[in-house]
N, CA, C and O atoms as CSV, one atom per row, in Angstrom:
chain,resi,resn,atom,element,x,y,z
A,1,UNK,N,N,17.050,-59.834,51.565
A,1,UNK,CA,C,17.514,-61.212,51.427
A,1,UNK,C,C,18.890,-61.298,50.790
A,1,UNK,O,O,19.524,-62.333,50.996
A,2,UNK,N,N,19.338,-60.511,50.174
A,2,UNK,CA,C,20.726,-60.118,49.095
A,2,UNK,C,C,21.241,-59.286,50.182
A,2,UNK,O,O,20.813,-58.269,50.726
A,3,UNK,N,N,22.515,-60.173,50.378
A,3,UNK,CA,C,23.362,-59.471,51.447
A,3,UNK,C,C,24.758,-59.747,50.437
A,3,UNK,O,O,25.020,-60.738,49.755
A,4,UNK,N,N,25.815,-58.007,50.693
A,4,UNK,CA,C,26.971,-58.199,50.601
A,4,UNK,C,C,28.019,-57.713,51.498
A,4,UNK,O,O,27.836,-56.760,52.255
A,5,UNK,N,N,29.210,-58.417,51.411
A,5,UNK,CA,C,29.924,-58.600,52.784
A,5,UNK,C,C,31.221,-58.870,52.277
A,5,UNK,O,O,31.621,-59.962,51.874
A,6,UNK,N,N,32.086,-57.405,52.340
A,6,UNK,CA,C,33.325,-57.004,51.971
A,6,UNK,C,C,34.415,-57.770,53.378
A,6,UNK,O,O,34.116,-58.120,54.520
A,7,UNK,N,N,35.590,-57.791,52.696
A,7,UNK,CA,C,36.247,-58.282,53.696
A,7,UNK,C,C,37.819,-58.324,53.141
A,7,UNK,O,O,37.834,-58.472,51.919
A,8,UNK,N,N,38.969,-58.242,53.657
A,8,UNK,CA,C,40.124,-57.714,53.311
A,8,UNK,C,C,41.099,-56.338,53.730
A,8,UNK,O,O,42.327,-56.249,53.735
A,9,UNK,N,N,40.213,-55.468,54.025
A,9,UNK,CA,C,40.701,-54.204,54.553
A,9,UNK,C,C,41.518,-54.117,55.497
A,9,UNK,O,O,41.611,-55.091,56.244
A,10,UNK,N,N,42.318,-52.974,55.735
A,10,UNK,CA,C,43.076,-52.905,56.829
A,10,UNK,C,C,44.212,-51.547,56.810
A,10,UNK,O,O,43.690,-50.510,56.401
A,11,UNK,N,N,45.370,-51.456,57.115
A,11,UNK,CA,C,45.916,-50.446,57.509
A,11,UNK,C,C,47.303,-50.980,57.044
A,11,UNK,O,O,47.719,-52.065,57.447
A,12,UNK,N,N,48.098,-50.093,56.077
A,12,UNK,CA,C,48.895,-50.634,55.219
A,12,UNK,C,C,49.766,-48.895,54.769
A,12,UNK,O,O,49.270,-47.769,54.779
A,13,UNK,N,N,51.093,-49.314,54.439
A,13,UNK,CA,C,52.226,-48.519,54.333
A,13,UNK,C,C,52.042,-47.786,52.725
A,13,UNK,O,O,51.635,-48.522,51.826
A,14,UNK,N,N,52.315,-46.516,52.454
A,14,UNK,CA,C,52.508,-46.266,50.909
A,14,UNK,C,C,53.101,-47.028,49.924
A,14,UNK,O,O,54.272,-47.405,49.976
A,15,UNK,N,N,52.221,-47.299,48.898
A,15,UNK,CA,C,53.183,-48.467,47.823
A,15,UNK,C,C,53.173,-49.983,48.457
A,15,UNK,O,O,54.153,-50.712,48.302
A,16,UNK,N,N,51.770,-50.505,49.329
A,16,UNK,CA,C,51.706,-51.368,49.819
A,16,UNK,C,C,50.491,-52.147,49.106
A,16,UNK,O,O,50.054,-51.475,48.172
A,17,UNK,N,N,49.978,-53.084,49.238
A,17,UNK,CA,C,48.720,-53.721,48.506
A,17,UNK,C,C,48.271,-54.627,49.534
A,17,UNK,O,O,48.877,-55.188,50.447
A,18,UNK,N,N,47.005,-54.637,49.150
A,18,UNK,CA,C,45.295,-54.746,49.596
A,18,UNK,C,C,44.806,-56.023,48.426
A,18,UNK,O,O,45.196,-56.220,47.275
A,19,UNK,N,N,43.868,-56.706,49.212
A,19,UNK,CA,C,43.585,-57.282,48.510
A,19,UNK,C,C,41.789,-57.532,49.200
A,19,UNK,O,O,41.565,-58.156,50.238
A,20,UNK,N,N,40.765,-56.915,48.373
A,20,UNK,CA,C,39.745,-56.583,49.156
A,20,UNK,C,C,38.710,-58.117,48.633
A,20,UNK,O,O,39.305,-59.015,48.036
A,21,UNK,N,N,37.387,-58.246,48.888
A,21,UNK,CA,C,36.866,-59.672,48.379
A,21,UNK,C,C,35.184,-59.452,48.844
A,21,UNK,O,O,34.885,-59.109,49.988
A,22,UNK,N,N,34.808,-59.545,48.449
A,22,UNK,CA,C,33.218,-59.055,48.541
A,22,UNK,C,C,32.536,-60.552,47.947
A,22,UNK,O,O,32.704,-60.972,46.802
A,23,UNK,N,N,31.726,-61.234,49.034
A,23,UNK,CA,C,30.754,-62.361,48.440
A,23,UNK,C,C,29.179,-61.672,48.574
A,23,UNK,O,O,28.745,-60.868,49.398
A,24,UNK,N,N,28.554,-62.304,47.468
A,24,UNK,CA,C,26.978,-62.445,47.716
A,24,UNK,C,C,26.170,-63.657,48.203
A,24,UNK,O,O,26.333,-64.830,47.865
A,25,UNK,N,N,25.331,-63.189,49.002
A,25,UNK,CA,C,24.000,-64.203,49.266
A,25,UNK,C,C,22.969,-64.003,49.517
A,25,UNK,O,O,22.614,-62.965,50.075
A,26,UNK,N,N,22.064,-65.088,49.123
A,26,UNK,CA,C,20.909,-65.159,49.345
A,26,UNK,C,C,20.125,-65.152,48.373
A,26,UNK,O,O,20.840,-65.386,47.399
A,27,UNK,N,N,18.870,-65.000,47.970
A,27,UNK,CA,C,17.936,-65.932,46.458
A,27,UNK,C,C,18.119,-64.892,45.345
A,27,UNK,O,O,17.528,-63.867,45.005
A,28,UNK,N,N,19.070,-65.511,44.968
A,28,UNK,CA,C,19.502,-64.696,43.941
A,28,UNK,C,C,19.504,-65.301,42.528
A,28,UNK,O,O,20.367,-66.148,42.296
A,29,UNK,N,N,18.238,-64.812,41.108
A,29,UNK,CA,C,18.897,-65.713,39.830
A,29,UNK,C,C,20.000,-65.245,39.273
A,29,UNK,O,O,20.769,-66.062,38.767
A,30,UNK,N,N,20.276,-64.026,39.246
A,30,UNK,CA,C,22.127,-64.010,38.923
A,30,UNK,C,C,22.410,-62.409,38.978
A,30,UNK,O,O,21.502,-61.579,38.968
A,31,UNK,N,N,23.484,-62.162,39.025
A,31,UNK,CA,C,24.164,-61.132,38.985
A,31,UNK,C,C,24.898,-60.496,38.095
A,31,UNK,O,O,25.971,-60.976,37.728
A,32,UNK,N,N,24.401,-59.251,37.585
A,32,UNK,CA,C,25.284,-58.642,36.471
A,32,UNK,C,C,26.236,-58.024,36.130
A,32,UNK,O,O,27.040,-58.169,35.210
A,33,UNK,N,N,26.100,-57.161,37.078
A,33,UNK,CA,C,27.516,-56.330,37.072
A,33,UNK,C,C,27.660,-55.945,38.481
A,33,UNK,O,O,26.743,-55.434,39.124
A,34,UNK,N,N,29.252,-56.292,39.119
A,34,UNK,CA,C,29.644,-55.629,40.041
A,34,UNK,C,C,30.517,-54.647,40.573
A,34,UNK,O,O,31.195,-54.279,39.614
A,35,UNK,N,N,30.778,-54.178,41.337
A,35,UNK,CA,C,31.647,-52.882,41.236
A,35,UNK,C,C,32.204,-52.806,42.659
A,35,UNK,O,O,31.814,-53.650,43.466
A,36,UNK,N,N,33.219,-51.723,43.100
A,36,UNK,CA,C,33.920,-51.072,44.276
A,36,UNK,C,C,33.825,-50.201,43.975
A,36,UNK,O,O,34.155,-49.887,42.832
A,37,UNK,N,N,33.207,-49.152,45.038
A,37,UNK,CA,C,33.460,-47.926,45.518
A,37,UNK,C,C,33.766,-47.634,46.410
A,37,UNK,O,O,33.797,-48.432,47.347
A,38,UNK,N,N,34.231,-46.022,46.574
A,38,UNK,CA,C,34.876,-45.744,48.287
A,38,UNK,C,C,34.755,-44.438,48.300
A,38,UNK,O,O,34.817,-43.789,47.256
A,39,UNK,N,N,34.542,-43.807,49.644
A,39,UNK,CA,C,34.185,-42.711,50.175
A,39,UNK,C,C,35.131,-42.328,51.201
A,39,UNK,O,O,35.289,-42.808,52.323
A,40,UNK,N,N,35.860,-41.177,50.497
A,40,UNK,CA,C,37.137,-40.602,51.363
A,40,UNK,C,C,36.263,-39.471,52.529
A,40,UNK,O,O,35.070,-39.175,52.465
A,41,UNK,N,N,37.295,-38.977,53.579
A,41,UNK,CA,C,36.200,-38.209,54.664
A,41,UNK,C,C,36.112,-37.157,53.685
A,41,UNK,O,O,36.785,-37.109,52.656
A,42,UNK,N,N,35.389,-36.452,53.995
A,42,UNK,CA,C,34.742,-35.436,53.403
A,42,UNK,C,C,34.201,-35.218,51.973
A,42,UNK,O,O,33.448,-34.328,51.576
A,43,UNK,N,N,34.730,-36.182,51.335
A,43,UNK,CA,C,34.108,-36.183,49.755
A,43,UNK,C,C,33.188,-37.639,49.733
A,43,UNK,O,O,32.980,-38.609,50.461
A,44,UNK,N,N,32.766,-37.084,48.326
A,44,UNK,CA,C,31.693,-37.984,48.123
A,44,UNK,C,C,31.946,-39.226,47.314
A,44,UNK,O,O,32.808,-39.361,46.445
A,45,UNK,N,N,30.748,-40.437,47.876
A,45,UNK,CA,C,31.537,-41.340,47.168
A,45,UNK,C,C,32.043,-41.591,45.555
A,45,UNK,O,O,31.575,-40.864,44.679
A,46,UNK,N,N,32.931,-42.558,45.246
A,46,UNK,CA,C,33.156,-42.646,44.071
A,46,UNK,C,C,33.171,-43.805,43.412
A,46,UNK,O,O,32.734,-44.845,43.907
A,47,UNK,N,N,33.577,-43.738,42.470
A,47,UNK,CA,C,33.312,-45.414,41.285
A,47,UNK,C,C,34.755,-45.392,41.651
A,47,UNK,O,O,35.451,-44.377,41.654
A,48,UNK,N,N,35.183,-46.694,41.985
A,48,UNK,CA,C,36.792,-47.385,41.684
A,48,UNK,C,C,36.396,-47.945,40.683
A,48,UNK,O,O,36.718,-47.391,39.632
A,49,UNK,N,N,35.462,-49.387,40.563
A,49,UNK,CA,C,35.841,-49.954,39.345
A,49,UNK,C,C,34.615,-50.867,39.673
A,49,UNK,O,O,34.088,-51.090,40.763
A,50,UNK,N,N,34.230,-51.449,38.113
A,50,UNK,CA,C,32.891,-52.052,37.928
A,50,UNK,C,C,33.568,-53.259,37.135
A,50,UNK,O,O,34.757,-53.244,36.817
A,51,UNK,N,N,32.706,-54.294,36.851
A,51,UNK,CA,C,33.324,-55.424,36.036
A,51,UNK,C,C,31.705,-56.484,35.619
A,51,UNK,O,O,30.930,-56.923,36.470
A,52,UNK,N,N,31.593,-56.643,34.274
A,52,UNK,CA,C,30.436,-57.479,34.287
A,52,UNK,C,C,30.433,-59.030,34.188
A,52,UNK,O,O,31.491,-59.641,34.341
A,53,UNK,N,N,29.742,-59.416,34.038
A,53,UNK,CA,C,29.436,-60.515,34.484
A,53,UNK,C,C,30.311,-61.847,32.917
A,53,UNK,O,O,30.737,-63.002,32.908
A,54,UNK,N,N,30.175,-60.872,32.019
A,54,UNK,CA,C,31.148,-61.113,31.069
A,54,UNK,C,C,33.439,-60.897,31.055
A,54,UNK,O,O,34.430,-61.202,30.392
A,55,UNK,N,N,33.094,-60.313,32.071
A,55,UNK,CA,C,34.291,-59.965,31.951
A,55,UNK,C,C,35.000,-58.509,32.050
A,55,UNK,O,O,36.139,-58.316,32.473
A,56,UNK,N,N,34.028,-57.446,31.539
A,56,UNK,CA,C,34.303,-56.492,30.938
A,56,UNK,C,C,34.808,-55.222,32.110
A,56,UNK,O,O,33.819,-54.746,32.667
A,57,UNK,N,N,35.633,-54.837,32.398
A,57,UNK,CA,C,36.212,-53.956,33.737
A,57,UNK,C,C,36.251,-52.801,32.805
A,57,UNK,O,O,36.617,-52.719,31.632
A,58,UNK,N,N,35.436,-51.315,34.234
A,58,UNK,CA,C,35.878,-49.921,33.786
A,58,UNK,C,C,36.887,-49.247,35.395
A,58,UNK,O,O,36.574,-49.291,36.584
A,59,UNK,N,N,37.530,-48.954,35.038
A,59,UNK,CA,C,38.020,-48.515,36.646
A,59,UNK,C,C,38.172,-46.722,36.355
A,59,UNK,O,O,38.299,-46.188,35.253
A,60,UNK,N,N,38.118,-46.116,37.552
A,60,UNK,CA,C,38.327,-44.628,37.782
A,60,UNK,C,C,39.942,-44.474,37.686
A,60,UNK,O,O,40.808,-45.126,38.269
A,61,UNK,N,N,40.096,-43.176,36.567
A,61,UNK,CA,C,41.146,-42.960,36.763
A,61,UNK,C,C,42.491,-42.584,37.281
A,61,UNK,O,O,43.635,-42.476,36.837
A,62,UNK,N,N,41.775,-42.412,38.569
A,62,UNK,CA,C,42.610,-42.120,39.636
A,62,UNK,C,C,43.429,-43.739,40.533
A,62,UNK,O,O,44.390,-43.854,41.293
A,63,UNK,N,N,42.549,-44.630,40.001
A,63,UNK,CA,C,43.344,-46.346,40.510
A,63,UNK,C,C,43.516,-47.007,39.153
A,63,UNK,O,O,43.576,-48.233,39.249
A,64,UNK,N,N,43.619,-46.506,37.834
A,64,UNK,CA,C,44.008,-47.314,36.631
A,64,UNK,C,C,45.358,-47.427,36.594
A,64,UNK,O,O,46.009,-46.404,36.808
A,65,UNK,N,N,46.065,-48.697,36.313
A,65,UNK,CA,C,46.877,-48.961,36.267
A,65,UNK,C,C,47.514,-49.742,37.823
A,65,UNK,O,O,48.366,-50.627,37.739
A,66,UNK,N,N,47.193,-49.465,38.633
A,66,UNK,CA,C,47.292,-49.996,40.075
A,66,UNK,C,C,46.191,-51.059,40.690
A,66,UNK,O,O,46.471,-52.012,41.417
A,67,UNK,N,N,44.927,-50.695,40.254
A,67,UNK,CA,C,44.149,-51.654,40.656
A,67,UNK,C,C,43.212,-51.997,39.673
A,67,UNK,O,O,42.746,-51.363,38.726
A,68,UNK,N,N,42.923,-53.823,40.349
A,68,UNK,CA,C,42.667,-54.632,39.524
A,68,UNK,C,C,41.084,-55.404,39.923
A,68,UNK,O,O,40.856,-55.806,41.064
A,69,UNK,N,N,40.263,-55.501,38.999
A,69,UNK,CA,C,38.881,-56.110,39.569
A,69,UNK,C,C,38.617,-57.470,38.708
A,69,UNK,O,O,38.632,-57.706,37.500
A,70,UNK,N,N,38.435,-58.053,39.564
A,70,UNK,CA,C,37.824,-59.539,39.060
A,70,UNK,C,C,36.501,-60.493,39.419
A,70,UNK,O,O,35.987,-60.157,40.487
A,71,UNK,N,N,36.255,-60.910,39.171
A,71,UNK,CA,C,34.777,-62.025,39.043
A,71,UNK,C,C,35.489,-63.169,39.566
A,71,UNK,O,O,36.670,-63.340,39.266
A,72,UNK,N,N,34.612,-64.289,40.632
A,72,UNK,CA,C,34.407,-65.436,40.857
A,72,UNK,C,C,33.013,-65.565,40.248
A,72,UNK,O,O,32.231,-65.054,41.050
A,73,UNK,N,N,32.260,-66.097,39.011
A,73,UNK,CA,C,30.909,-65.957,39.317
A,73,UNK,C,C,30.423,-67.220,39.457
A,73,UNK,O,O,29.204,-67.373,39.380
A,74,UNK,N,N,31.083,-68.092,39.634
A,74,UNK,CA,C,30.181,-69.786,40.313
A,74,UNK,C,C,30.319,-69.052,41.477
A,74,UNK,O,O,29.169,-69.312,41.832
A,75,UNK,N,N,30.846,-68.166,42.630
A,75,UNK,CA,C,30.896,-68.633,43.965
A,75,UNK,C,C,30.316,-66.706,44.164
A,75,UNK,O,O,30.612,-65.920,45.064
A,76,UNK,N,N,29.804,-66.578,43.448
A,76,UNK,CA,C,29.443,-64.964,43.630
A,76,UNK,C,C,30.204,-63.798,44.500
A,76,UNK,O,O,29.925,-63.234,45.559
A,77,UNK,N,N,31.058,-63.717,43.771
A,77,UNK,CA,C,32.324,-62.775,44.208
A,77,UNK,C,C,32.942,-62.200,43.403
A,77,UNK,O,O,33.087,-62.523,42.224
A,78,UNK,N,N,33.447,-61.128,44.047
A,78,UNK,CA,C,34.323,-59.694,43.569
A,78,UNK,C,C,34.831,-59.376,44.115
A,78,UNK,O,O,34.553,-58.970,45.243
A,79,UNK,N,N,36.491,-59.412,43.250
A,79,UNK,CA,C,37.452,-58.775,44.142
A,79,UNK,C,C,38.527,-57.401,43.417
A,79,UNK,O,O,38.595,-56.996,42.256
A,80,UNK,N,N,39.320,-56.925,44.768
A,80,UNK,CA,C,39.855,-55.533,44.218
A,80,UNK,C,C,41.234,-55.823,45.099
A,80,UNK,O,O,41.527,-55.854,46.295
A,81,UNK,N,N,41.909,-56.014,43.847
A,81,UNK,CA,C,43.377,-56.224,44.225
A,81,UNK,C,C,44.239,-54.777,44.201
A,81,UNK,O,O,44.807,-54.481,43.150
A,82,UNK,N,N,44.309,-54.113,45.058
A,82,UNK,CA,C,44.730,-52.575,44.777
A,82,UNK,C,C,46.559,-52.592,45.513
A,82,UNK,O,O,47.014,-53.021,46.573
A,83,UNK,N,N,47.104,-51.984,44.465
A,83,UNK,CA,C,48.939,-52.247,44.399
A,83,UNK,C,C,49.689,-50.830,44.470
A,83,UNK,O,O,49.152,-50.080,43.655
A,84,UNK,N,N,50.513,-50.329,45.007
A,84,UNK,CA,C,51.051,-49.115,44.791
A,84,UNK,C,C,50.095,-48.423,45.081
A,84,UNK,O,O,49.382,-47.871,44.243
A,85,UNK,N,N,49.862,-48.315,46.966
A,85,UNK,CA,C,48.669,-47.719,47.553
A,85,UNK,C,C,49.000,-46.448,47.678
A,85,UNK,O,O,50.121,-46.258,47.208
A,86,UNK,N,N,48.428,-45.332,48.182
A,86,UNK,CA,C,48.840,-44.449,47.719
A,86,UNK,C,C,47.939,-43.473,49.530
A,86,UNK,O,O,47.021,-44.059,50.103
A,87,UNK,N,N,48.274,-42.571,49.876
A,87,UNK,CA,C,47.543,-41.873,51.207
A,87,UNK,C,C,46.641,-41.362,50.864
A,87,UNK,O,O,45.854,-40.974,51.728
A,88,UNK,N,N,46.320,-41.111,49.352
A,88,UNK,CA,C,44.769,-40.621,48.941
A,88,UNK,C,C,43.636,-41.711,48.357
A,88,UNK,O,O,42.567,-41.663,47.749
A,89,UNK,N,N,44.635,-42.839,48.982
A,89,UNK,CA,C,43.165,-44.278,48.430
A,89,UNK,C,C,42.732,-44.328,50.082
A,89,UNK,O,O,42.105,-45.345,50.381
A,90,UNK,N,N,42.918,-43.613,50.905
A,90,UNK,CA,C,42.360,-44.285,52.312
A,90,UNK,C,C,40.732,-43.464,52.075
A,90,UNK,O,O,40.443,-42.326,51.704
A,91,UNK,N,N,39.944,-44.584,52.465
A,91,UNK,CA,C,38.900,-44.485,52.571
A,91,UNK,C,C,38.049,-45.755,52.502
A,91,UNK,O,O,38.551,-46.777,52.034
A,92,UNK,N,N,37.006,-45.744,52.868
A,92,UNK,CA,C,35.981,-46.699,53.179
A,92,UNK,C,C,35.012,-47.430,51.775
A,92,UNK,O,O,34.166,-46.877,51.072
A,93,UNK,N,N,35.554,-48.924,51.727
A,93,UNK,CA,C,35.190,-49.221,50.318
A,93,UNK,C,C,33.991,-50.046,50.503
A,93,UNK,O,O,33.632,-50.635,51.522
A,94,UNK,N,N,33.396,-49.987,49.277
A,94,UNK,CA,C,32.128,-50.259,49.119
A,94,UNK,C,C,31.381,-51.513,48.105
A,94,UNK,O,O,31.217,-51.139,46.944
A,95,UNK,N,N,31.016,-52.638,48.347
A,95,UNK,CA,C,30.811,-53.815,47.104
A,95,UNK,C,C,29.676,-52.880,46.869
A,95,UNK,O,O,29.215,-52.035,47.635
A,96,UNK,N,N,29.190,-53.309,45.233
A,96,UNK,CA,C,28.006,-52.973,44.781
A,96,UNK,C,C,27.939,-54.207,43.660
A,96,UNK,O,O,28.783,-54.633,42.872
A,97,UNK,N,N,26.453,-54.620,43.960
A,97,UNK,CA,C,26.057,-55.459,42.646
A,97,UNK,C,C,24.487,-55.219,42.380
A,97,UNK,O,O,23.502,-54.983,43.080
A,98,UNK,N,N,24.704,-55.364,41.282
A,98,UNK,CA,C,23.171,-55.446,40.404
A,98,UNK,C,C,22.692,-56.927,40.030
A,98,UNK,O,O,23.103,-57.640,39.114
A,99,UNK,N,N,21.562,-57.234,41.134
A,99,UNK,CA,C,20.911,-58.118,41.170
A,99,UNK,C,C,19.769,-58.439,40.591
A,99,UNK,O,O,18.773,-57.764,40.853
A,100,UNK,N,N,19.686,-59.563,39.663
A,100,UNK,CA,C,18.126,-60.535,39.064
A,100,UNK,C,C,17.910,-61.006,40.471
A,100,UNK,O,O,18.752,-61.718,41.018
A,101,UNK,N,N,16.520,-60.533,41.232
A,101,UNK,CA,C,15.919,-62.065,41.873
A,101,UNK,C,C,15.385,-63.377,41.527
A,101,UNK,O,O,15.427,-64.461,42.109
A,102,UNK,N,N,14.892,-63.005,40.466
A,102,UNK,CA,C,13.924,-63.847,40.063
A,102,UNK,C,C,14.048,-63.932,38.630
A,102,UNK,O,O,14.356,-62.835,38.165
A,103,UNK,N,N,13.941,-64.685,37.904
A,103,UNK,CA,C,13.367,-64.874,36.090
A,103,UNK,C,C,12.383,-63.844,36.005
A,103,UNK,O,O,11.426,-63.801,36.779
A,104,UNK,N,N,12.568,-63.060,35.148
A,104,UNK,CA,C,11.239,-62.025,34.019
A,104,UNK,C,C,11.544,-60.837,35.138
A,104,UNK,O,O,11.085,-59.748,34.795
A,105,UNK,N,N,12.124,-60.847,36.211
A,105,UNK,CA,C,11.931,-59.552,37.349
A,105,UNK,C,C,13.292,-58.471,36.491
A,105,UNK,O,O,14.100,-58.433,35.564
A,106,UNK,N,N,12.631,-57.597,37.877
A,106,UNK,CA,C,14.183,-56.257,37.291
A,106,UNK,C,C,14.852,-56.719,38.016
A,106,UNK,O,O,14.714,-57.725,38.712
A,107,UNK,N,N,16.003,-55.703,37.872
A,107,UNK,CA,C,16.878,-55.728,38.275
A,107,UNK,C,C,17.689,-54.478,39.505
A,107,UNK,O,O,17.916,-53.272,39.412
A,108,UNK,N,N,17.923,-55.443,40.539
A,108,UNK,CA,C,17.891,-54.297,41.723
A,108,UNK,C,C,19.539,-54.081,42.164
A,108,UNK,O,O,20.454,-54.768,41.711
A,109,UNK,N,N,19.700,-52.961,43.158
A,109,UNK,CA,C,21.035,-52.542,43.076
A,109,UNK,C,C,21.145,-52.927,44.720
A,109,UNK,O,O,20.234,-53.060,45.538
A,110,UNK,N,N,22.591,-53.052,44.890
A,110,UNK,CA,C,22.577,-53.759,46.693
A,110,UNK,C,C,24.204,-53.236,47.014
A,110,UNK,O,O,25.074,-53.097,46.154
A,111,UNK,N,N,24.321,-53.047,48.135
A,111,UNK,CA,C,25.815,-52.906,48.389
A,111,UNK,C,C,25.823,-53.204,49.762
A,111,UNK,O,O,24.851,-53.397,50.492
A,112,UNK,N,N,27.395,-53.228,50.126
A,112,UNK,CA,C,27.060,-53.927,51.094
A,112,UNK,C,C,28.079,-52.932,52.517
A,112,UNK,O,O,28.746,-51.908,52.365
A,113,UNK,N,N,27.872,-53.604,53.600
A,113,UNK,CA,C,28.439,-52.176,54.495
A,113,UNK,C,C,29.844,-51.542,54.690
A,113,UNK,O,O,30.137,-50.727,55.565
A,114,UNK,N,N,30.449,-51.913,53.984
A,114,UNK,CA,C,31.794,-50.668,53.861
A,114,UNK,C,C,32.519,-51.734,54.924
A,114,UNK,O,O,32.208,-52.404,55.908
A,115,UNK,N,N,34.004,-51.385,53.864
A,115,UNK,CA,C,35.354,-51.388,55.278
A,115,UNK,C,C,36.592,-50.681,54.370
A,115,UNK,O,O,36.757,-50.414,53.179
A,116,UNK,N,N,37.336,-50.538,55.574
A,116,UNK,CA,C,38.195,-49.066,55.793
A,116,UNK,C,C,39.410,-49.776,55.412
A,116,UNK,O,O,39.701,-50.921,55.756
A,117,UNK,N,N,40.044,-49.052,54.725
A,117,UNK,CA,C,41.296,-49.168,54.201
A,117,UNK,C,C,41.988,-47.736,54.298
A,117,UNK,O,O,41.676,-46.664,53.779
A,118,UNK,N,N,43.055,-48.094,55.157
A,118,UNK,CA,C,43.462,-46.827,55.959
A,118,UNK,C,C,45.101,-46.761,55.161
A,118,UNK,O,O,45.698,-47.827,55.313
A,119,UNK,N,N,45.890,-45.710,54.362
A,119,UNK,CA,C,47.227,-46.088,53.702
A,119,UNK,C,C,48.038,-44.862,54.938
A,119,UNK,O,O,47.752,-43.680,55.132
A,120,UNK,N,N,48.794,-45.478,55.404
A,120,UNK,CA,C,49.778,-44.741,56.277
A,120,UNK,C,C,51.086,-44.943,56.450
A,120,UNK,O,O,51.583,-46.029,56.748
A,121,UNK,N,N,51.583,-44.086,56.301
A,121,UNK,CA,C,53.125,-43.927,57.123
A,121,UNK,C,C,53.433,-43.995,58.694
A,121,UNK,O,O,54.586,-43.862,59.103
């Protein structure tokens, strides 16, 4: 029922910027922490950057200082403003959030299906 659905990606020059946007839906009592990840070919995926529901951002050090994560949380969204792209950020990015369904329930993990952000010359 918790669907997420990245959108922004595309195919962009070195030292160019992205601006990626991930919404949630569906019966959801709230959301805690969300994040971007991405999976270059052959390696495995990785943490770009997480942000909670307070505010609080950790990013991988390989996009600190270049990219940026933020919260909409009235409209359940996360975004990844990534600047001074670089030919080793191409790879396929990933929303992740940690979802309450319900009052008194746990808390479950969801992501949603990837899009490609390709950095080229």
């Amino acid at each position: 029922q918790v669907q997420l659905e990245e959108s922004g990606g595309g195919l962009v020059q070195p030292g160019g910027s992205l601006r990626l946007s991930c919404v949630a839906s569906g019966d959801m009592f709230s959301i805690t922490r969300m994040g971007w990840y991405r999976r270059a070919p052959g390696k495995q995926r990785e943490l770009v950057a997480t942000i909670t529901s307070g505010g609080n951002a950790n990013y991988a050090d390989a996009v600190k200082g270049r990219f940026t994560i933020s919260r909409d949380n009235a409209n359940d969204m996360v975004y990844l403003q990534m600047n001074s792209l670089k030919v080793e950020d191409t790879a396929v990015y990933y929303c992740n959030a940690d979802v309450l369904r319900r009052a008194w329930s746990t808390i479950d993990d969801y992501w949603g299906q990837g899009i490609q952000v390709t950095v080229s010359s």
